[in-house]
Coordinates of C-alpha atoms and ligand atoms in Angstrom, one line a residue:
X7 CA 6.8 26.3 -7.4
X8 CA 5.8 22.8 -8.0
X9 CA 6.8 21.2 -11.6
X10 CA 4.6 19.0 -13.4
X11 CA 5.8 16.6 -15.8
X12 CA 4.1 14.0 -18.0
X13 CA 6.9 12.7 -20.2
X14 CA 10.3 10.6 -18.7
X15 CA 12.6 12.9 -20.4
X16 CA 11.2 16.2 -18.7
X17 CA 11.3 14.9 -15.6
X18 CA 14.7 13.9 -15.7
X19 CA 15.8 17.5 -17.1
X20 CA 13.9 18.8 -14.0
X21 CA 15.3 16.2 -11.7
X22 CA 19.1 16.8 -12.6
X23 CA 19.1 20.7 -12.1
X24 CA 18.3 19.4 -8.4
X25 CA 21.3 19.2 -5.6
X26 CA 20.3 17.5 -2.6
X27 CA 18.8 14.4 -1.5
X28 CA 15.1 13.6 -3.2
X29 CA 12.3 11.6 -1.8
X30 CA 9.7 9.9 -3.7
X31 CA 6.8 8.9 -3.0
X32 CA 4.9 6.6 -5.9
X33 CA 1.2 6.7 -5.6
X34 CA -1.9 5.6 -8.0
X35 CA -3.9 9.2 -7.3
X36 CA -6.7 10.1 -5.4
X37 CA -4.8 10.8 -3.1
X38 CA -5.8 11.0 0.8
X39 CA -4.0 11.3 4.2
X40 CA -2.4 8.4 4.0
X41 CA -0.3 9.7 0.9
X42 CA 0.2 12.7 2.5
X43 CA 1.7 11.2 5.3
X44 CA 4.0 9.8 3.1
X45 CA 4.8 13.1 1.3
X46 CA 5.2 14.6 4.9
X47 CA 8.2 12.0 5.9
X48 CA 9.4 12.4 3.0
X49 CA 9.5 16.2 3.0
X50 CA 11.0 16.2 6.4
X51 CA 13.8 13.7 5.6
X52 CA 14.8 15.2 2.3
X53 CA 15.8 18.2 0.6
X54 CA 13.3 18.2 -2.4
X55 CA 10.1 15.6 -2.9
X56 CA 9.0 14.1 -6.1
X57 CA 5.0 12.3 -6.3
X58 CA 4.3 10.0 -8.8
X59 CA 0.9 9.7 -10.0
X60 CA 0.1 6.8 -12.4
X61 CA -2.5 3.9 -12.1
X62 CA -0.6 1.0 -13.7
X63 CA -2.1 -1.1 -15.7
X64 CA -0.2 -4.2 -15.3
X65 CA -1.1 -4.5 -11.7
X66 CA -4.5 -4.9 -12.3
X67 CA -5.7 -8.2 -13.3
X68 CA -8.1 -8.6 -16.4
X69 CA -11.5 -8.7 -14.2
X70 CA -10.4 -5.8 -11.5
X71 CA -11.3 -2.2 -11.0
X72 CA -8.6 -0.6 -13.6
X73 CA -11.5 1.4 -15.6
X74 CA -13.4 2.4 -12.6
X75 CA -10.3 3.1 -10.6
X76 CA -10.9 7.1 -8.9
X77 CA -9.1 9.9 -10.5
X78 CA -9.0 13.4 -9.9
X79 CA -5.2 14.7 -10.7
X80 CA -6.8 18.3 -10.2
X81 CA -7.4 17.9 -6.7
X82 CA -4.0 15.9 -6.1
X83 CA -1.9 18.3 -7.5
X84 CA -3.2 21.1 -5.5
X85 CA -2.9 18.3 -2.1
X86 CA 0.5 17.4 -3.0
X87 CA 1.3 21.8 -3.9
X88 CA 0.3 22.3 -0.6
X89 CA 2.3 19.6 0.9
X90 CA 5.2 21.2 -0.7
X91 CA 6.0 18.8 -3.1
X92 CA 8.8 19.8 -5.6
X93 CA 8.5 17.6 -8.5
X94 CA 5.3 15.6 -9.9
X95 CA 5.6 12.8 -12.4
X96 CA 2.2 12.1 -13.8
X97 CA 3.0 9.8 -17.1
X98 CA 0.3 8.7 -19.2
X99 CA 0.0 4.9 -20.0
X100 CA 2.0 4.9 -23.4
X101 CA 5.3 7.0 -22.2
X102 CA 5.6 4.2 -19.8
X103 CA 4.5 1.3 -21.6
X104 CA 5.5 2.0 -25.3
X105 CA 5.0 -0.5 -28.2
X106 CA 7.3 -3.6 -27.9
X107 CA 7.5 -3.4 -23.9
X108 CA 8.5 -6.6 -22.3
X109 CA 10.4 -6.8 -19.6
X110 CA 9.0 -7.7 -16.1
X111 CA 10.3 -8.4 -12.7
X112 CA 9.7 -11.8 -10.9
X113 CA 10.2 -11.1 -7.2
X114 CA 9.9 -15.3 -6.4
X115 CA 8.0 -16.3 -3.1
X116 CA 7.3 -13.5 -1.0
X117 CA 5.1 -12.3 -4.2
X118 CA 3.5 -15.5 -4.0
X119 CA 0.9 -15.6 -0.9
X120 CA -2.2 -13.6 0.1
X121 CA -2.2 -10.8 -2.4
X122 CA 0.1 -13.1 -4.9
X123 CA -2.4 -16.2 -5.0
X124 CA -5.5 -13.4 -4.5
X125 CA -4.3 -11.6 -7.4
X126 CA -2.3 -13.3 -10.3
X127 CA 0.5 -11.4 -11.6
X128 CA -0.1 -8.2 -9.8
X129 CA 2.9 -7.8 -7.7
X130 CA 4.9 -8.2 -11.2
X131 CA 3.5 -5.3 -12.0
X132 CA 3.9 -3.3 -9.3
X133 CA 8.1 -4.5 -9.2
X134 CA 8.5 -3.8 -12.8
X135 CA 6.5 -0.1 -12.4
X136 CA 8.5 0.7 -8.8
X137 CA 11.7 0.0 -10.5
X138 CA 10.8 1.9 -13.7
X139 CA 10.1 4.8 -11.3
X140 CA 13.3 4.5 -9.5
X141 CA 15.0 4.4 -12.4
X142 CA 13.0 7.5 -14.1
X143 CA 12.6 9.9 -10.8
X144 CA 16.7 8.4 -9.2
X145 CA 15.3 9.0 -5.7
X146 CA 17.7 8.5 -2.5
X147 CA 14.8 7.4 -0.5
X148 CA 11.4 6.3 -1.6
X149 CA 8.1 6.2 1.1
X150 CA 5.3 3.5 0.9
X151 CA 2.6 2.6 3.5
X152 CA 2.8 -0.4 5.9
X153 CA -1.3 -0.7 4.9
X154 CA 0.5 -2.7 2.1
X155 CA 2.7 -4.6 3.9
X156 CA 3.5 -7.4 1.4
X157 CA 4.0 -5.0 -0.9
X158 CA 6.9 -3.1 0.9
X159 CA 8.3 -6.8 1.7
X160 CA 8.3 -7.4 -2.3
X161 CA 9.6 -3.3 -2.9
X162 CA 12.4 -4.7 -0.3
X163 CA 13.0 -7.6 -2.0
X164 CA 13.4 -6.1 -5.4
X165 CA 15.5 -3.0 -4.1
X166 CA 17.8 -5.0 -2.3
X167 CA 18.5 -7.9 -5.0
X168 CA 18.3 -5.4 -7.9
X169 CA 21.1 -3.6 -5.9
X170 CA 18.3 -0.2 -6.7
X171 CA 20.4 2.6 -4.7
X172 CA 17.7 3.5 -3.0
X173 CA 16.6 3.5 0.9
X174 CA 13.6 1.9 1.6
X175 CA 11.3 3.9 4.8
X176 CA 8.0 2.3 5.7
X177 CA 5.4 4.6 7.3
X178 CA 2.1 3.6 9.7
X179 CA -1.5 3.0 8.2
X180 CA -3.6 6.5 8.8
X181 CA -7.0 5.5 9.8
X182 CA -10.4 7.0 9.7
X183 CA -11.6 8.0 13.1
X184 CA -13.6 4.4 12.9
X185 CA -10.3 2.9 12.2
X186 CA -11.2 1.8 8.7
X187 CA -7.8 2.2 6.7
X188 CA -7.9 4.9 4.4
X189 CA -7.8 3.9 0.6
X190 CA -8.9 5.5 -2.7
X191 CA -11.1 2.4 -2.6
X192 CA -13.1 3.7 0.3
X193 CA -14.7 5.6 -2.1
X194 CA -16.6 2.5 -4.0
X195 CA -18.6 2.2 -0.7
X196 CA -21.9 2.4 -0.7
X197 CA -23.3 4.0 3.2
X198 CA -24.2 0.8 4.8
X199 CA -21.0 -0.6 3.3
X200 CA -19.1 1.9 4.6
X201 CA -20.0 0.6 7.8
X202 CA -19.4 -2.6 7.4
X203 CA -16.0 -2.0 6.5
X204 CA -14.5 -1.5 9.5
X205 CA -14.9 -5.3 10.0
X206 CA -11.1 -5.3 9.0
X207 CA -9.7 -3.2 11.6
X208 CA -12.5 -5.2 14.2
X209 CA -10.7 -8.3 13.2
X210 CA -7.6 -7.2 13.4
X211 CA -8.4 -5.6 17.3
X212 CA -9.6 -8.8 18.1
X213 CA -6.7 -11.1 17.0
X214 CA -4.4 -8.3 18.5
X215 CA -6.4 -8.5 21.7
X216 CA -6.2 -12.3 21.8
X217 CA -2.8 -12.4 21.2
X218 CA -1.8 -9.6 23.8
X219 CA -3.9 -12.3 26.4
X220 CA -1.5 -14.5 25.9
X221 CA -3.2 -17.1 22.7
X222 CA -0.1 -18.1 20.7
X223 CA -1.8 -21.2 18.4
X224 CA -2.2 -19.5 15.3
X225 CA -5.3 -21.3 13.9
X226 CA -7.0 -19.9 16.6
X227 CA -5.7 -16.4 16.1
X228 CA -7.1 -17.1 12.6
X229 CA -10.5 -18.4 13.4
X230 CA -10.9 -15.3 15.9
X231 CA -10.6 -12.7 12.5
X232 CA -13.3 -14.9 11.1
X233 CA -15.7 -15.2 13.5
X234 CA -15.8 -11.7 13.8
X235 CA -16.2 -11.5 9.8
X236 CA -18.5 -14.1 10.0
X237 CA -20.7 -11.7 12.6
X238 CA -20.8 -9.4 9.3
X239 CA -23.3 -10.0 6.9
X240 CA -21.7 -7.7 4.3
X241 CA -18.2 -9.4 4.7
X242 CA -17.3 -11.9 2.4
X243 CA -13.6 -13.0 3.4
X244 CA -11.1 -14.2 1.0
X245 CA -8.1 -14.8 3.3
X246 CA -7.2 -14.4 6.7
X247 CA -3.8 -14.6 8.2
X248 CA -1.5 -14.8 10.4
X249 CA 2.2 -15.2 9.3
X250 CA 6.1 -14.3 9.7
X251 CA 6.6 -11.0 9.0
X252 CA 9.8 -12.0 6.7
X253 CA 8.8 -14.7 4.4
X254 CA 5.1 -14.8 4.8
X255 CA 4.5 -18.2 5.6
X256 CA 1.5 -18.7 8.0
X257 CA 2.9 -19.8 11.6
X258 CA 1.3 -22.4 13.7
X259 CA 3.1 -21.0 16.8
X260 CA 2.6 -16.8 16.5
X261 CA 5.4 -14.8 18.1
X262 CA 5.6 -10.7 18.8
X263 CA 6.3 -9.1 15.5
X264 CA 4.2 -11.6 13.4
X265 CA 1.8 -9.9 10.4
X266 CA -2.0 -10.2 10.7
X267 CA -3.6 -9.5 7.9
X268 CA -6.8 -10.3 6.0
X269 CA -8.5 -9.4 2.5
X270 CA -12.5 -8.5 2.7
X271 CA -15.1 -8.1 -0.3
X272 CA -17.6 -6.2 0.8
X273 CA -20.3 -5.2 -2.0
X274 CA -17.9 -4.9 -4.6
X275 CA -14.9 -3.6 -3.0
X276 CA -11.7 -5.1 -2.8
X277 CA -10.4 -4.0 1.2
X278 CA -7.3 -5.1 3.0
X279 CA -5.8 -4.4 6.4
X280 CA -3.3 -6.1 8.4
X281 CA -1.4 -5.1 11.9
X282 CA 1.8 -6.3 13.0
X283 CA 1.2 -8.3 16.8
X284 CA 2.4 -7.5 19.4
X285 CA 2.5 -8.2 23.4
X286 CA 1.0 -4.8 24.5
X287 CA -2.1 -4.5 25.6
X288 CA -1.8 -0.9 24.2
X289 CA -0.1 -1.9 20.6
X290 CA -0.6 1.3 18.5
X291 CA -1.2 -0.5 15.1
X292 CA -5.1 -1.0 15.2
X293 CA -4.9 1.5 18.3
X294 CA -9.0 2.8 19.2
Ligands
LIG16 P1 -1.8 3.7 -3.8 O1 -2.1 5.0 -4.3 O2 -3.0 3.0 -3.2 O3 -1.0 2.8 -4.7 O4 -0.8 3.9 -2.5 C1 0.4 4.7 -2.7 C2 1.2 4.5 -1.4 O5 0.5 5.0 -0.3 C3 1.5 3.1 -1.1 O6 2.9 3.0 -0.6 C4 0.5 2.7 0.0 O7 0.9 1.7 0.9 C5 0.4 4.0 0.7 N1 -0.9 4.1 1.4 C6 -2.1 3.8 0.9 N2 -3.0 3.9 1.9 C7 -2.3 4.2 3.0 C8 -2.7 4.5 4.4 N3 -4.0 4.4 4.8 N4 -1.8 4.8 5.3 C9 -0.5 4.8 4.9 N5 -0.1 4.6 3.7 C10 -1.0 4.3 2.7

């Protein structure tokens, strides 16, 4: 039976009556195959699995989606139930930020770019919540998605510097069959957005195809994601880019292993992609 919790300190009573390792896997909600895929690592490399469910405030900045943010912890229970999930810790706003809350975690530069510049103060948030929920749910490993990849570099940064005994594991992006990332967001698109939106992954395949014939200047890598944004009338970019996979920093020379990756308003939808390049013609990260 899966056990539902809402408050820190049941949680924790259900989490120490468990012997053996525990995975968790932190998510917002709405939850779609690429959570699952999480909770499915997860459940193979441990011997119970704890979801978190819990939009966090703080991540959001003051004109983003926070109140129209999807929700539907009916249908994610029963997902993560059949998933075999052991342990669900779905706090409300107030058990995790009480009155006189201050405290908040500076991860310093790799915060700072693409996501960091494109949205002030959120990856404060999502440190200070991530080690809140390692520190609430004590996991031995904890599962997040490369389709935030500057995310699991600032998760990295904070678990490692924090000295946070917990082992970091980094799964693929799951795709629609169009190859449009799956998101909750998806779900803000209207149908002609919808199609528009796999202007991401097209960008991505096409700096990936450049870059496996052999182009190596990285402004041109970078132009070649915008002109095939620029193709879409419903794309409006805010950053493309092509960068070291380690500390972010955009590279004039690309190498195998650097991180494409590119933020897209399309209507008024908030989408971001990215693929890690590599020489093969066949790379598997924006595979068709
Ligand atoms: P979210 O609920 O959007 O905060 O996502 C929770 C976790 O799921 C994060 O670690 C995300 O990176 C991961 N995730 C979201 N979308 C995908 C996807 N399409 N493929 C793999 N992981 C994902």
């Amino acid at each position: 039976m899966m056990h539902v919790t809402t408050t820190i300190a049941e949680f924790r009573a259900a989490r120490a009556a468990l012997t053996g390792s525990l995975g968790l896997v932190p998510t917002m909600g709405f939850l779609h195959e690429g959570h699952l895929s999480l909770v499915r690592r997860a459940r193979a490399e441990n011997a119970f699995v704890a979801a978190t469910i819990f939009v966090n405030p703080t991540q959001f900045g003051p004109s983003e989606d926070l109140a129209r943010y999807p929700r539907d912890l009916p249908r994610d229970l029963a997902l993560l139930q059949r998933e075999g999930v052991d342990l669900v810790f779905a706090p409300t706003v107030a058990e995790m930020y009480p009155p006189g809350f201050s405290v908040s975690i500076d991860v310093g530069p790799v915060a700072t770019p693409l996501e960091g510049a494109a949205r002030p103060g959120h990856f404060r948030g999502v440190a200070t919540v991530v080690c809140k929920l390692f520190n609430i749910t004590a996991p031995q490993r904890a599962y997040f998605g490369q389709k935030d990849a500057q995310q699991t570099l600032v998760i990295r940064r904070m678990t490692t510097d924090l000295n946070l005994p917990v082992e970091i594991v980094i799964c693929p992006t799951i795709r629609e069959p169009d190859g449009l990332a799956m998101s909750s967001r998806n779900v803000y698109l209207q149908p002609e957005e919808r199609r528009a939106a796999t202007v991401l992954v097209r960008a991505l395949r096409e700096a990936q195809a450049r870059f496996a014939a052999g182009e190596r200047r990285g402004d041109m890598l970078r132009a070649a994601m915008h002109a095939v944004l620029n193709a879409e009338p419903l794309a409006r970019p805010e950053y493309v880019s092509v960068a070291d996979l380690t500390d972010l920093h955009e590279l004039d020379q690309v190498t195998s292993g650097a991180l494409a990756s590119l933020a897209v308003r399309i209507g008024t939808t908030r989408l971001i992609d990215n693929c890690i390049l590599d020489d093969d013609h066949h790379s598997q990260e924006v595979a068709r």
